[in-house]
mmCIF file of C-alpha atoms and ligand atoms in Angstrom:
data_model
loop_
_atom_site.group_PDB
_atom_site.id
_atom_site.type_symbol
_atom_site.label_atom_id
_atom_site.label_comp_id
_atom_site.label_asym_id
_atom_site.label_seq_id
_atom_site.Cartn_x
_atom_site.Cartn_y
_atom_site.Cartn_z
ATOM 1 C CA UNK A 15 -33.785 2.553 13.953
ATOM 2 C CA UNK A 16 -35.963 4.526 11.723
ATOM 3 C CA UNK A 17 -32.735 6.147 10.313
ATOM 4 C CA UNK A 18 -31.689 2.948 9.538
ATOM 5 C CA UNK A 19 -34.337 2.414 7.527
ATOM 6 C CA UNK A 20 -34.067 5.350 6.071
ATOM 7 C CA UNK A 21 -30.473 5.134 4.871
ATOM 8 C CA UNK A 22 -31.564 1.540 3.015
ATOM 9 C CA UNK A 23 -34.334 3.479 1.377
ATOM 10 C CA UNK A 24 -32.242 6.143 0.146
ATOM 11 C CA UNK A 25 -29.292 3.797 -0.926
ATOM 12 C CA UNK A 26 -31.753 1.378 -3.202
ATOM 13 C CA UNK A 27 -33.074 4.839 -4.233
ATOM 14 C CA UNK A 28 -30.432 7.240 -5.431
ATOM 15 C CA UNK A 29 -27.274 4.395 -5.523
ATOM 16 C CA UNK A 30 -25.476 6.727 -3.344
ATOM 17 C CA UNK A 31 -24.956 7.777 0.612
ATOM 18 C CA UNK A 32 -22.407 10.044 1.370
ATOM 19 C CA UNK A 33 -19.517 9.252 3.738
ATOM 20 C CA UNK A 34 -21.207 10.346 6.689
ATOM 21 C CA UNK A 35 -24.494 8.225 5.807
ATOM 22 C CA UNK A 36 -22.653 4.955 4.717
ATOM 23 C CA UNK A 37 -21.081 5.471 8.260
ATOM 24 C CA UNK A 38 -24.207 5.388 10.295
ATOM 25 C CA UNK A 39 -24.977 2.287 7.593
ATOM 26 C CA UNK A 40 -22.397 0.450 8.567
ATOM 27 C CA UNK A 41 -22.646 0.923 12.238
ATOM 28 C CA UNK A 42 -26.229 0.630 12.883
ATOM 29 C CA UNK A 43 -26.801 -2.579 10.840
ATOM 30 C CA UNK A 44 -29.508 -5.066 12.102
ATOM 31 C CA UNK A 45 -30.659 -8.357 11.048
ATOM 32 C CA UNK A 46 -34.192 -6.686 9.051
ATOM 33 C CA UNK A 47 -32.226 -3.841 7.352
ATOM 34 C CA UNK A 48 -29.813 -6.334 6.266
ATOM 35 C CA UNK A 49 -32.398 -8.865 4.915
ATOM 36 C CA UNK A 50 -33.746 -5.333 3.124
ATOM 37 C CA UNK A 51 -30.917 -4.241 1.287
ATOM 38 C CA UNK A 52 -29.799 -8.200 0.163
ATOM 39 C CA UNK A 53 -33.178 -8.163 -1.416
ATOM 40 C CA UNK A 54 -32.693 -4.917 -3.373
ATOM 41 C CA UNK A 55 -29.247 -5.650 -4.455
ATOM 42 C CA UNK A 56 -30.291 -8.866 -6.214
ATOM 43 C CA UNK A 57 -33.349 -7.119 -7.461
ATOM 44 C CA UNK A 58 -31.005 -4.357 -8.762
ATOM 45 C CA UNK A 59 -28.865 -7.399 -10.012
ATOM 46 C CA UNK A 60 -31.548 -9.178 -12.109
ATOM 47 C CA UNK A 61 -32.962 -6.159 -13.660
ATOM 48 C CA UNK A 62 -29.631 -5.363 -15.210
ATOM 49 C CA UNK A 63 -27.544 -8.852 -15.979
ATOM 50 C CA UNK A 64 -30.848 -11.355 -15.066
ATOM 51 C CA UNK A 65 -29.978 -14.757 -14.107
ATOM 52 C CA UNK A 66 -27.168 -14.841 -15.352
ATOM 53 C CA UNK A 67 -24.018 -15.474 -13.903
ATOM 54 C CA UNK A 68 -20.561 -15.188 -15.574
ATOM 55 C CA UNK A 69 -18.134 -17.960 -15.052
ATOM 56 C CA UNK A 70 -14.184 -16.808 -15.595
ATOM 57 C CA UNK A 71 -11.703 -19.677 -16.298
ATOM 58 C CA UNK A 72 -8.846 -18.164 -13.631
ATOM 59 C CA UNK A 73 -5.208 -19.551 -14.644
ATOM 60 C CA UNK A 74 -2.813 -18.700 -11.692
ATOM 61 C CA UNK A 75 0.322 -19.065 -13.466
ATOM 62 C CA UNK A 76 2.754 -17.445 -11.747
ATOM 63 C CA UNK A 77 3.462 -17.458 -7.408
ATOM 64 C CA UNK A 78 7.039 -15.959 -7.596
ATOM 65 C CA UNK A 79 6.528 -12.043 -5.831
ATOM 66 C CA UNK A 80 8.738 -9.277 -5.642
ATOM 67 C CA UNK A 81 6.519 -7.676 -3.046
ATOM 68 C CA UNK A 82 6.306 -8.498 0.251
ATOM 69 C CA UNK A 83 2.856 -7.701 1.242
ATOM 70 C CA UNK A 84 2.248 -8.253 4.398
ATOM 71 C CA UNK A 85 -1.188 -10.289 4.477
ATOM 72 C CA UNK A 86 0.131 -11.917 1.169
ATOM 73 C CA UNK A 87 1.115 -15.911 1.555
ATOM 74 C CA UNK A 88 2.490 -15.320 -1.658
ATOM 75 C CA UNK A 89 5.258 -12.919 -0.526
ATOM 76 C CA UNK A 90 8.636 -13.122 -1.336
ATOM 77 C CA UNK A 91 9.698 -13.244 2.196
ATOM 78 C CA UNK A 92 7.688 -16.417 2.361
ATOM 79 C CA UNK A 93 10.475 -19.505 2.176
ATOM 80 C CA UNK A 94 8.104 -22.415 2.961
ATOM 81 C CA UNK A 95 6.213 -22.324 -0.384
ATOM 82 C CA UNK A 96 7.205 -23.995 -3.357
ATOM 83 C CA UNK A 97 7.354 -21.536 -6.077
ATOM 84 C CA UNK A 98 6.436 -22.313 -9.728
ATOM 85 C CA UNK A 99 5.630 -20.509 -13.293
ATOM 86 C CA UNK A 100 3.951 -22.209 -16.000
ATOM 87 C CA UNK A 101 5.057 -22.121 -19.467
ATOM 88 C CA UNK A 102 3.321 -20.268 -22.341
ATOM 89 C CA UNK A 103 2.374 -24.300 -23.651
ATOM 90 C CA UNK A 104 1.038 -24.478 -20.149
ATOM 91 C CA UNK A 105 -1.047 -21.725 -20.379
ATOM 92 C CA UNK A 106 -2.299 -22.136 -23.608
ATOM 93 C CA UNK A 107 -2.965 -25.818 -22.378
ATOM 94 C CA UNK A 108 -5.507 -24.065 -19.801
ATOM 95 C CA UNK A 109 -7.000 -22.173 -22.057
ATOM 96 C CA UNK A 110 -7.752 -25.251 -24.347
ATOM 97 C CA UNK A 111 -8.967 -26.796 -21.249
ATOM 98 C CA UNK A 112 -11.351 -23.903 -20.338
ATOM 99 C CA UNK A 113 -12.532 -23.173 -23.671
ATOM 100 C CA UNK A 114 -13.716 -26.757 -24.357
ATOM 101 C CA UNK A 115 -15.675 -26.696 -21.023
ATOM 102 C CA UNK A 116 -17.410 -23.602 -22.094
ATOM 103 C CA UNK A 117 -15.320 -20.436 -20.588
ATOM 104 C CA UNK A 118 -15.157 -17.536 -23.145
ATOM 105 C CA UNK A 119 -13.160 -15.102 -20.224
ATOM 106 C CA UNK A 120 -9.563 -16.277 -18.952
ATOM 107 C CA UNK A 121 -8.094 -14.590 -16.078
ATOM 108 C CA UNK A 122 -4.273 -14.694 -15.827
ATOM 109 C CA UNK A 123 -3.356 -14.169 -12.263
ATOM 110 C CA UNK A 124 -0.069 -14.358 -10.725
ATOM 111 C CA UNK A 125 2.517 -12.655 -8.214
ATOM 112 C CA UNK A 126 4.332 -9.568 -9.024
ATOM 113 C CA UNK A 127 7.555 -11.793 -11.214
ATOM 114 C CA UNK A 128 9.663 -10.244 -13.203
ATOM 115 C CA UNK A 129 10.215 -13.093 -15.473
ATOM 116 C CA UNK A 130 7.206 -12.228 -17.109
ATOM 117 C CA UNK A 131 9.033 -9.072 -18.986
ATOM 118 C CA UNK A 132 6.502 -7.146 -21.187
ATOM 119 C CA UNK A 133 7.830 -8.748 -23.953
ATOM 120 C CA UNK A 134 6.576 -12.303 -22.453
ATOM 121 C CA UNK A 135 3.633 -11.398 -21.316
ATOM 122 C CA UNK A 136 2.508 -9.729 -24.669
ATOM 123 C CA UNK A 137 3.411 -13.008 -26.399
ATOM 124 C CA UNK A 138 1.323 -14.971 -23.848
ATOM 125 C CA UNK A 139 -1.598 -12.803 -24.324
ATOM 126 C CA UNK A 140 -1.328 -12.698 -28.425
ATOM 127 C CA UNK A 141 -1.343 -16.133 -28.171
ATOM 128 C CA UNK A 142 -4.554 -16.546 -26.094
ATOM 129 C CA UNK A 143 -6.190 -13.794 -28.460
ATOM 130 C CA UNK A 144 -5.585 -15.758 -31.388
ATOM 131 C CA UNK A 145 -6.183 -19.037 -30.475
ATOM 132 C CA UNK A 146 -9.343 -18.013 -28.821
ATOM 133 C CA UNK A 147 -10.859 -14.887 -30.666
ATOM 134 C CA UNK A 148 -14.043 -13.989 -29.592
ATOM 135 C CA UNK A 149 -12.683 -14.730 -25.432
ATOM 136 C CA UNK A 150 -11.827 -12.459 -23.252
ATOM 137 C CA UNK A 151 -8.428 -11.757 -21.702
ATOM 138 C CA UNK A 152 -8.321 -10.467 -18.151
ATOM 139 C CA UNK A 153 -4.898 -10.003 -16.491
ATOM 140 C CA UNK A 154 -4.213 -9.633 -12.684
ATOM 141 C CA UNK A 155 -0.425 -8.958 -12.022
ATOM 142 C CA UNK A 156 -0.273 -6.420 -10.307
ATOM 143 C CA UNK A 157 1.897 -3.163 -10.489
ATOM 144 C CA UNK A 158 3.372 -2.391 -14.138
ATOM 145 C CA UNK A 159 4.523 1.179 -15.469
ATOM 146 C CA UNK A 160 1.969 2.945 -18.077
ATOM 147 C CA UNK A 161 4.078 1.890 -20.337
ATOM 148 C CA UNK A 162 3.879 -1.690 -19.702
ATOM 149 C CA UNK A 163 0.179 -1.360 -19.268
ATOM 150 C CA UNK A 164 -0.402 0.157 -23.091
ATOM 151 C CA UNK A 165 1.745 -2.812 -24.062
ATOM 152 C CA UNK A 166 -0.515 -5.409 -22.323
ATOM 153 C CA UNK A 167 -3.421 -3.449 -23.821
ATOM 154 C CA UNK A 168 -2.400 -2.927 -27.485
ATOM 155 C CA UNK A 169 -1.114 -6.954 -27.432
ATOM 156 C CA UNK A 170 -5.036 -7.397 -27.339
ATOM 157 C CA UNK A 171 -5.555 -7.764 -23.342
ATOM 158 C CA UNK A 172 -8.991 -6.790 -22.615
ATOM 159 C CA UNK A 173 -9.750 -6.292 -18.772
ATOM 160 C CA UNK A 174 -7.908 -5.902 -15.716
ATOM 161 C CA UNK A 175 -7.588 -6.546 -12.072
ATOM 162 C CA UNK A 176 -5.975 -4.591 -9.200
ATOM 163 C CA UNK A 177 -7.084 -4.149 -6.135
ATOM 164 C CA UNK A 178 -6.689 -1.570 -4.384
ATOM 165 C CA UNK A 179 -6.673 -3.044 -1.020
ATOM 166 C CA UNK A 180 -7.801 0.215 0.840
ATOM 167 C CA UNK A 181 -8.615 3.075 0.277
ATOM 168 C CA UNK A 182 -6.981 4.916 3.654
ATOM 169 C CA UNK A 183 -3.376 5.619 3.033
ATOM 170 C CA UNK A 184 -2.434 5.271 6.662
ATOM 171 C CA UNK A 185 -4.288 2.042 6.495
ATOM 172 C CA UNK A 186 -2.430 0.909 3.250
ATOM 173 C CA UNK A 187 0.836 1.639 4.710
ATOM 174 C CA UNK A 188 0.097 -0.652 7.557
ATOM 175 C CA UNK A 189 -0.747 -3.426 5.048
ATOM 176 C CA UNK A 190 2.444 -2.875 2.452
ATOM 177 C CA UNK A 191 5.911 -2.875 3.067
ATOM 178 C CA UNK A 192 7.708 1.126 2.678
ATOM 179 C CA UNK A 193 8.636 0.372 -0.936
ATOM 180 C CA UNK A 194 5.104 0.201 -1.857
ATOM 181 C CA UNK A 195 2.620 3.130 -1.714
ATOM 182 C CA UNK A 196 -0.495 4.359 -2.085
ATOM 183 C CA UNK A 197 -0.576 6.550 -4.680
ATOM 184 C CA UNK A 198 1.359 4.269 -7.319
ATOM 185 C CA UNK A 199 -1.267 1.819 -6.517
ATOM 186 C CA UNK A 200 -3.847 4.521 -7.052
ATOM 187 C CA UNK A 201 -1.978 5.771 -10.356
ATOM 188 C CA UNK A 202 -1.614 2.412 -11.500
ATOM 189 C CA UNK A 203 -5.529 2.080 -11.771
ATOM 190 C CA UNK A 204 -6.413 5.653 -13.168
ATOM 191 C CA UNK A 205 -3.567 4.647 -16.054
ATOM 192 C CA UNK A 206 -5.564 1.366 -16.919
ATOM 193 C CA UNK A 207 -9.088 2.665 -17.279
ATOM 194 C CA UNK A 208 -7.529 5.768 -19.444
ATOM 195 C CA UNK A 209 -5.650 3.223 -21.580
ATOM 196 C CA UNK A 210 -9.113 1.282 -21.993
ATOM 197 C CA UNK A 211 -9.489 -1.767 -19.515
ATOM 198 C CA UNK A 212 -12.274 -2.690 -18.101
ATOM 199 C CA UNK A 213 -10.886 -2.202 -15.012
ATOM 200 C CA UNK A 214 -12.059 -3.844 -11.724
ATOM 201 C CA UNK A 215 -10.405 -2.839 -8.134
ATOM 202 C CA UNK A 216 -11.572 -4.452 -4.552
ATOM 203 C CA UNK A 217 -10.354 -4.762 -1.148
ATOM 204 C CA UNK A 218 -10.121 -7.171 1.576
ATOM 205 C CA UNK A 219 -12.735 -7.016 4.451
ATOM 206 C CA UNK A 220 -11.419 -7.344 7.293
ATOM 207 C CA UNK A 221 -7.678 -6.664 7.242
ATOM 208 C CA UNK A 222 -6.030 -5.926 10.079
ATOM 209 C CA UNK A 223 -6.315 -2.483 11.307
ATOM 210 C CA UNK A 224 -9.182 -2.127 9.108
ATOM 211 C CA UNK A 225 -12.471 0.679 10.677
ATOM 212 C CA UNK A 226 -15.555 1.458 9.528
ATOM 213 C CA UNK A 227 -14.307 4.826 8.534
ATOM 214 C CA UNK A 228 -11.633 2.647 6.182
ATOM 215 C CA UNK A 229 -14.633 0.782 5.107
ATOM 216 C CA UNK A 230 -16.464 4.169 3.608
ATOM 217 C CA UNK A 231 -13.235 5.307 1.883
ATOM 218 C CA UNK A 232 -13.522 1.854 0.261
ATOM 219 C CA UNK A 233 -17.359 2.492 -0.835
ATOM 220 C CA UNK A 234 -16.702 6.076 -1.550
ATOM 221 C CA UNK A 235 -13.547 5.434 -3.754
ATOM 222 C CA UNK A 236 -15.241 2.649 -5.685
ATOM 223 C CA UNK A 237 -18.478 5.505 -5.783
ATOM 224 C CA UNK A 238 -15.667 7.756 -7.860
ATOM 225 C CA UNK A 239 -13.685 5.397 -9.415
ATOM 226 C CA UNK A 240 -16.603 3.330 -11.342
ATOM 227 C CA UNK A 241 -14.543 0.648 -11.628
ATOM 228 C CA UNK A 242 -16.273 -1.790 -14.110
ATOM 229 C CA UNK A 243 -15.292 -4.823 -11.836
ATOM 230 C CA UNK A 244 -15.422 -5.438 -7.792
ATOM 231 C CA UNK A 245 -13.753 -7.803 -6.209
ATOM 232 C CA UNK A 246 -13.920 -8.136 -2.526
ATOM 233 C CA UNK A 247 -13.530 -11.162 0.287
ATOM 234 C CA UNK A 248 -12.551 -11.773 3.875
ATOM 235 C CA UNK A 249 -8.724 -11.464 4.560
ATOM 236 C CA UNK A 250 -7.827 -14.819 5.885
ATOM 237 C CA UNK A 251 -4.430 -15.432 7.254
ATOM 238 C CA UNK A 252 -1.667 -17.224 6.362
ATOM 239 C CA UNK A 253 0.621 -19.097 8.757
ATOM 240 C CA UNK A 254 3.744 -17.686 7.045
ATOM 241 C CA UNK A 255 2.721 -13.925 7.333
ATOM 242 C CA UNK A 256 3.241 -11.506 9.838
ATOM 243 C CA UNK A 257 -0.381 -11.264 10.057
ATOM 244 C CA UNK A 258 -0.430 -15.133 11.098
ATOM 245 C CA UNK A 259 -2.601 -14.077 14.135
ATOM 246 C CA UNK A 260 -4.533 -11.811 13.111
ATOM 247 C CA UNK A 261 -8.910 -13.320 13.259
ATOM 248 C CA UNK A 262 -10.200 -13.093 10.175
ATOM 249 C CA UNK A 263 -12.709 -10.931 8.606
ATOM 250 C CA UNK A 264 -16.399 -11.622 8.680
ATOM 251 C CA UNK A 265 -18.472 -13.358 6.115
ATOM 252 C CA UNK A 266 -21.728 -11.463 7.487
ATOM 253 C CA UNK A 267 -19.685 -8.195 6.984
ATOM 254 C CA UNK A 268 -18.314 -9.216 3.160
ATOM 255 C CA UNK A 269 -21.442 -10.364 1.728
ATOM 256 C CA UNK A 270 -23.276 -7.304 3.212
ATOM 257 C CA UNK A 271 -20.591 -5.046 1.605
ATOM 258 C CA UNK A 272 -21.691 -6.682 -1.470
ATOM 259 C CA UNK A 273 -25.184 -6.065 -1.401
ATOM 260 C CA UNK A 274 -24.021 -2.117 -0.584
ATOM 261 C CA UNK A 275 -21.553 -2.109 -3.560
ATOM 262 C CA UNK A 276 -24.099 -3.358 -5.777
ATOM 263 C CA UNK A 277 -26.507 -0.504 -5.256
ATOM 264 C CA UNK A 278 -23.841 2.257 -5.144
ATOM 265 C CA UNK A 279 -22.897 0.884 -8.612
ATOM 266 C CA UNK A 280 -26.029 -1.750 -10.044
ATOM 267 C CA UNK A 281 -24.061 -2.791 -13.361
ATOM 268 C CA UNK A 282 -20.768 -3.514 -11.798
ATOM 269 C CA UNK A 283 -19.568 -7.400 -12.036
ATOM 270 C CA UNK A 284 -19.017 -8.614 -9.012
ATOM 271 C CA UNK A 285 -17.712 -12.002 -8.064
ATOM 272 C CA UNK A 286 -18.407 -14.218 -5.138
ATOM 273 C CA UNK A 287 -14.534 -14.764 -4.447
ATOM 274 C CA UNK A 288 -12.510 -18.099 -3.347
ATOM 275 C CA UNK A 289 -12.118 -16.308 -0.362
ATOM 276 C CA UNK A 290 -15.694 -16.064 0.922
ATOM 277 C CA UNK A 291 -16.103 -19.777 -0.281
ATOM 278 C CA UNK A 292 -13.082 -20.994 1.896
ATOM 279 C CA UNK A 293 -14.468 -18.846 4.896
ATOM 280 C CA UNK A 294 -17.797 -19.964 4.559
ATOM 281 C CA UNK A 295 -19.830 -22.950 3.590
ATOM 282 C CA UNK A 296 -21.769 -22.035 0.875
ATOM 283 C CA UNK A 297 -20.047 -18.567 0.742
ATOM 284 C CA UNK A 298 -20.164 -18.597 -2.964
ATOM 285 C CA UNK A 299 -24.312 -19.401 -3.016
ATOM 286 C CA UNK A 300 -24.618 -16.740 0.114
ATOM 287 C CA UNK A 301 -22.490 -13.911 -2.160
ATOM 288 C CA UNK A 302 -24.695 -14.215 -5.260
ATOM 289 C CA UNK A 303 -27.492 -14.007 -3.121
ATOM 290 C CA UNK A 304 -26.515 -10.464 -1.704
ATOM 291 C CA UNK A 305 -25.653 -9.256 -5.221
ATOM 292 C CA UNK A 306 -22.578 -11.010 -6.554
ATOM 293 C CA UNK A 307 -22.931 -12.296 -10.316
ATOM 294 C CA UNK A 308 -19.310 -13.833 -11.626
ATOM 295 C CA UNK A 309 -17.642 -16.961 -10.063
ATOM 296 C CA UNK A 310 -14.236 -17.801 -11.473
ATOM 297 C CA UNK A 311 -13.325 -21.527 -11.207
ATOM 298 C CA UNK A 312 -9.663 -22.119 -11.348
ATOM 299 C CA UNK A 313 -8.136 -23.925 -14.257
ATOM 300 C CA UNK A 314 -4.617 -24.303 -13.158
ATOM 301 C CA UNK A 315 -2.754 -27.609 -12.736
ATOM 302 C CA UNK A 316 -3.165 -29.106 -9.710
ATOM 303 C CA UNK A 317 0.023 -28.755 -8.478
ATOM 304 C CA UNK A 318 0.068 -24.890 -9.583
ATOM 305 C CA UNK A 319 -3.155 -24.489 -7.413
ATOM 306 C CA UNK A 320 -2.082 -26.047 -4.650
ATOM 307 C CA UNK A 321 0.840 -23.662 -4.294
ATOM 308 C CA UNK A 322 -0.897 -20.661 -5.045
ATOM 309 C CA UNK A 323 -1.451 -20.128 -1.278
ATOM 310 C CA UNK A 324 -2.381 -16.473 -0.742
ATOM 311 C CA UNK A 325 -4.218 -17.578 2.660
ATOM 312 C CA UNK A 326 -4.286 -20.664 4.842
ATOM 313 C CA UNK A 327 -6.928 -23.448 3.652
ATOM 314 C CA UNK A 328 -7.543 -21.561 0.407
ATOM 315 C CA UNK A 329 -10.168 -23.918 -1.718
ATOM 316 C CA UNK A 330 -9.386 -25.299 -5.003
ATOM 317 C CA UNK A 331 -11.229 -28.512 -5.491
ATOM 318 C CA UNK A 332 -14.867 -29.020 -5.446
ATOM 319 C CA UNK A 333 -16.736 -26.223 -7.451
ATOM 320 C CA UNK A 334 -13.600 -23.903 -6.756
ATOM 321 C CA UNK A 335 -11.922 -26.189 -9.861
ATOM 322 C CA UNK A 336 -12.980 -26.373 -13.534
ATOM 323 C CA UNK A 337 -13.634 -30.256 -12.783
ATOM 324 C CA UNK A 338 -16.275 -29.398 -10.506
ATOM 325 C CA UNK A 339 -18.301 -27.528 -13.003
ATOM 326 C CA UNK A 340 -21.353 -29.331 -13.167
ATOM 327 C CA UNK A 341 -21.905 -29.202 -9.577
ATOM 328 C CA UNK A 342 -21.372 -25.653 -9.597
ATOM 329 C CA UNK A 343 -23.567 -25.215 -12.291
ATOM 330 C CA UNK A 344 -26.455 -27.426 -10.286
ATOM 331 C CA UNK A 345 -25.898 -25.438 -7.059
ATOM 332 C CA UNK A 346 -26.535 -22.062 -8.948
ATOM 333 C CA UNK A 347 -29.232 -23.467 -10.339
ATOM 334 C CA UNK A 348 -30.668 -24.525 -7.055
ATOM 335 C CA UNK A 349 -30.792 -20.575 -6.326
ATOM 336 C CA UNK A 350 -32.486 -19.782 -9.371
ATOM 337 C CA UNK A 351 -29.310 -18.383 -11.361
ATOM 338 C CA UNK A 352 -27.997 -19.667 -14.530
ATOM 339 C CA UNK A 353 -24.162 -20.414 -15.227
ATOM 340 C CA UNK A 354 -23.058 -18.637 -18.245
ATOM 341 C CA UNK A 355 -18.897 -18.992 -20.289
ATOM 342 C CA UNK A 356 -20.189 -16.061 -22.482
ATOM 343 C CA UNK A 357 -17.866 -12.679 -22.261
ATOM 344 C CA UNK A 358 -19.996 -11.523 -19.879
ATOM 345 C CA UNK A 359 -18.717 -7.577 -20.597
ATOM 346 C CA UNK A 360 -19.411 -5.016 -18.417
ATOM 347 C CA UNK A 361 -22.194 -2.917 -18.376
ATOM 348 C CA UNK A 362 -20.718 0.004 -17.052
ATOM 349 C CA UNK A 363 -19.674 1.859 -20.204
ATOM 350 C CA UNK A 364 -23.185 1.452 -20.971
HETATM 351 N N1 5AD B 408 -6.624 -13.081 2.726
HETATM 352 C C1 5AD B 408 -7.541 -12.690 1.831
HETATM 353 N N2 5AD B 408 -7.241 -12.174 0.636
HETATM 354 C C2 5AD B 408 -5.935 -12.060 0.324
HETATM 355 N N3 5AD B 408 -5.327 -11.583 -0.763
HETATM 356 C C3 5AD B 408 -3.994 -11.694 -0.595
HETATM 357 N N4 5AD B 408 -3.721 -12.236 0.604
HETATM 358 C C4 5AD B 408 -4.914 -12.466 1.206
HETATM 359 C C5 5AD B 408 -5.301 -12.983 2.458
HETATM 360 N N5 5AD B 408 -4.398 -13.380 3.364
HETATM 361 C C6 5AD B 408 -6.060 -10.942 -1.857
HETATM 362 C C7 5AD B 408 -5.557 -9.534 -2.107
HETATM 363 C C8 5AD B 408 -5.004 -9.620 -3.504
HETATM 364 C C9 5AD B 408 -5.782 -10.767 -4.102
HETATM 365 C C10 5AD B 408 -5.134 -11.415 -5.273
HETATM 366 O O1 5AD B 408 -5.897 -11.670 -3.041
HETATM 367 O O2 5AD B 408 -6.625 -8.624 -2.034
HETATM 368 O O3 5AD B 408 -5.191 -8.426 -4.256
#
């Protein structure tokens, strides 16, 4: 018990535990040590971004998949879903949508879809950049050569997502089918922060076969990799997976992981995900309150959103869609945080 203590002490303290530590942090958790570190991690929060939290317009324009991951509703061995791209006009149409409502970040997510050839994508992104100058670009799709990366990079694309999904390699293989491995995920990520992103990498809590040792590697990698974004949530299944049966992870366990990742790392962005929203009522209130400071509405068409399934239930109405704005904005108000559009750029570099 008193190590317990201890351990939150010396986390708040130093922003670090070694593996051994965060073990023993993990494991011996209880309801007042919990309650502890929540209250340091938004403390540590405030002092470095205040009230503020960063809204990203997310624009999921793409559920065709080459991969077949196998938590993934998304995956191409998934027949039941319809699948769907949106045109560059459609995208652009987003952003015009998002920038009039205030968002100065878009996030293009999609699947792993070869349609969208360097040479598309890097159209798609000049186009955003010069329609909307002083906004942000963020990209999230996945696995691309170095090559492809510099491309994405030099056609003005200024952040990007990948996560890493865990950091144990036997874990990872039991999450990904043979074609995919480890260390091209791991590559993948060292070749976008040396190109320049503002790179952010995350993992799911929760995912089958997942331990607490699994866990550590997680907090230890992210430790190393100062990553300049976070993301994390619960994995949630999907009926069309293997992993169909599989529970899912715990919202207690996620947002605590969030109030440890913001003290290993206190100027890291770090969104309360869709995820922890569709798992839990209020999830997205509950994650800023352990440390979280982004929320990224979704600006996609309806029908686009509706069949960007990745998990079973997944939210995208309410304050989970741009038209729900306002009442997103009131309930982060109602926790004393202020909804911000503005870039919102790391702090990391800093
Ligand atoms: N449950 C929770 N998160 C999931 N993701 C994919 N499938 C699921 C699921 N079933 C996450 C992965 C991926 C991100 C886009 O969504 O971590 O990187």
């Amino acid at each position: 018990m008193k190590k317990q203590w201890e351990l939150c002490e010396k986390l708040s303290e130093t922003h670090d535990l070694n593996e051994e530590e965060l073990l023993s942090l993990l494991t011996g958790r209880t309801p007042e040590t919990d309650e502890y570190l929540r209250e340091r991690a938004c403390e540590e929060c405030l002092a470095h971004y205040g009230d503020q939290v960063f809204l990203r317009g997310l624009i999921e324009f793409t559920n065709f998949c080459k991969n077949d991951c196998l938590y993934c509703g998304i995956r191409k061995g998934n027949s039941s879903i319809k699948r769907y791209r949106l045109t560059e006009g459609e995208i652009l149409s987003c952003g015009e949508y998002g920038y009039e409502l205030g968002f100065r970040t878009f996030v293009l997510q999609g699947g792993e879809d070869p349609y969208f050839s360097d040479d598309r994508l890097c159209r798609i992104v000049s186009s955003l950049k010069s329609r909307f100058p002083e906004c942000a670009v963020t990209l999230s799709v996945g696995e691309r050569t170095k090559e492809s990366y510099q491309k994405l990079f030099q056609a003005g694309a200024d952040r990007y997502l990948l996560r890493h999904e865990t950091a144990d390699c036997a874990h990872y293989r039991r999450l990904h089918p043979p074609e995919m491995s480890f260390e091209n995920r791991m590559e993948c990520l060292r070749n976008l922060r040396e190109i320049g992103f503002q790179t952010g990498c995350g993992f799911m809590v929760g995912s089958p076969f997942q331990t607490p040792e699994a866990l550590v590697k997680d907090l230890r990698f992210l430790k190393a990799f100062q990553p300049h974004m976070v993301g994390i949530g619960p994995f949630l299944p999907h009926k069309d997976t293997p992993f169909r049966d599989f529970p899912k992870g715990s919202g207690e366990l996620t947002v605590f992981l969030l109030s440890v990742i913001r003290l290993l790392l206190p100027r890291v962005l770090l969104p309360a995900t869709t995820a922890l929203a569709t798992l839990l009522p209020e999830g997205r209130e509950l994650g800023i309150l352990h440390g979280a400071n982004v929320v990224m509405p979704n600006l996609s068409p309806d029908d686009a959103k509706e069949n960007y399934t990745l998990y079973d239930h997944k939210l995208s109405s309410g304050q989970e869609a741009a038209q729900g704005l306002i009442e997103l904005k009131e309930s982060l108000q109602k926790i004393g945080r202020t909804a911000t559009g503005m870039r919102g750029d790391s702090l990391m570099d800093l």
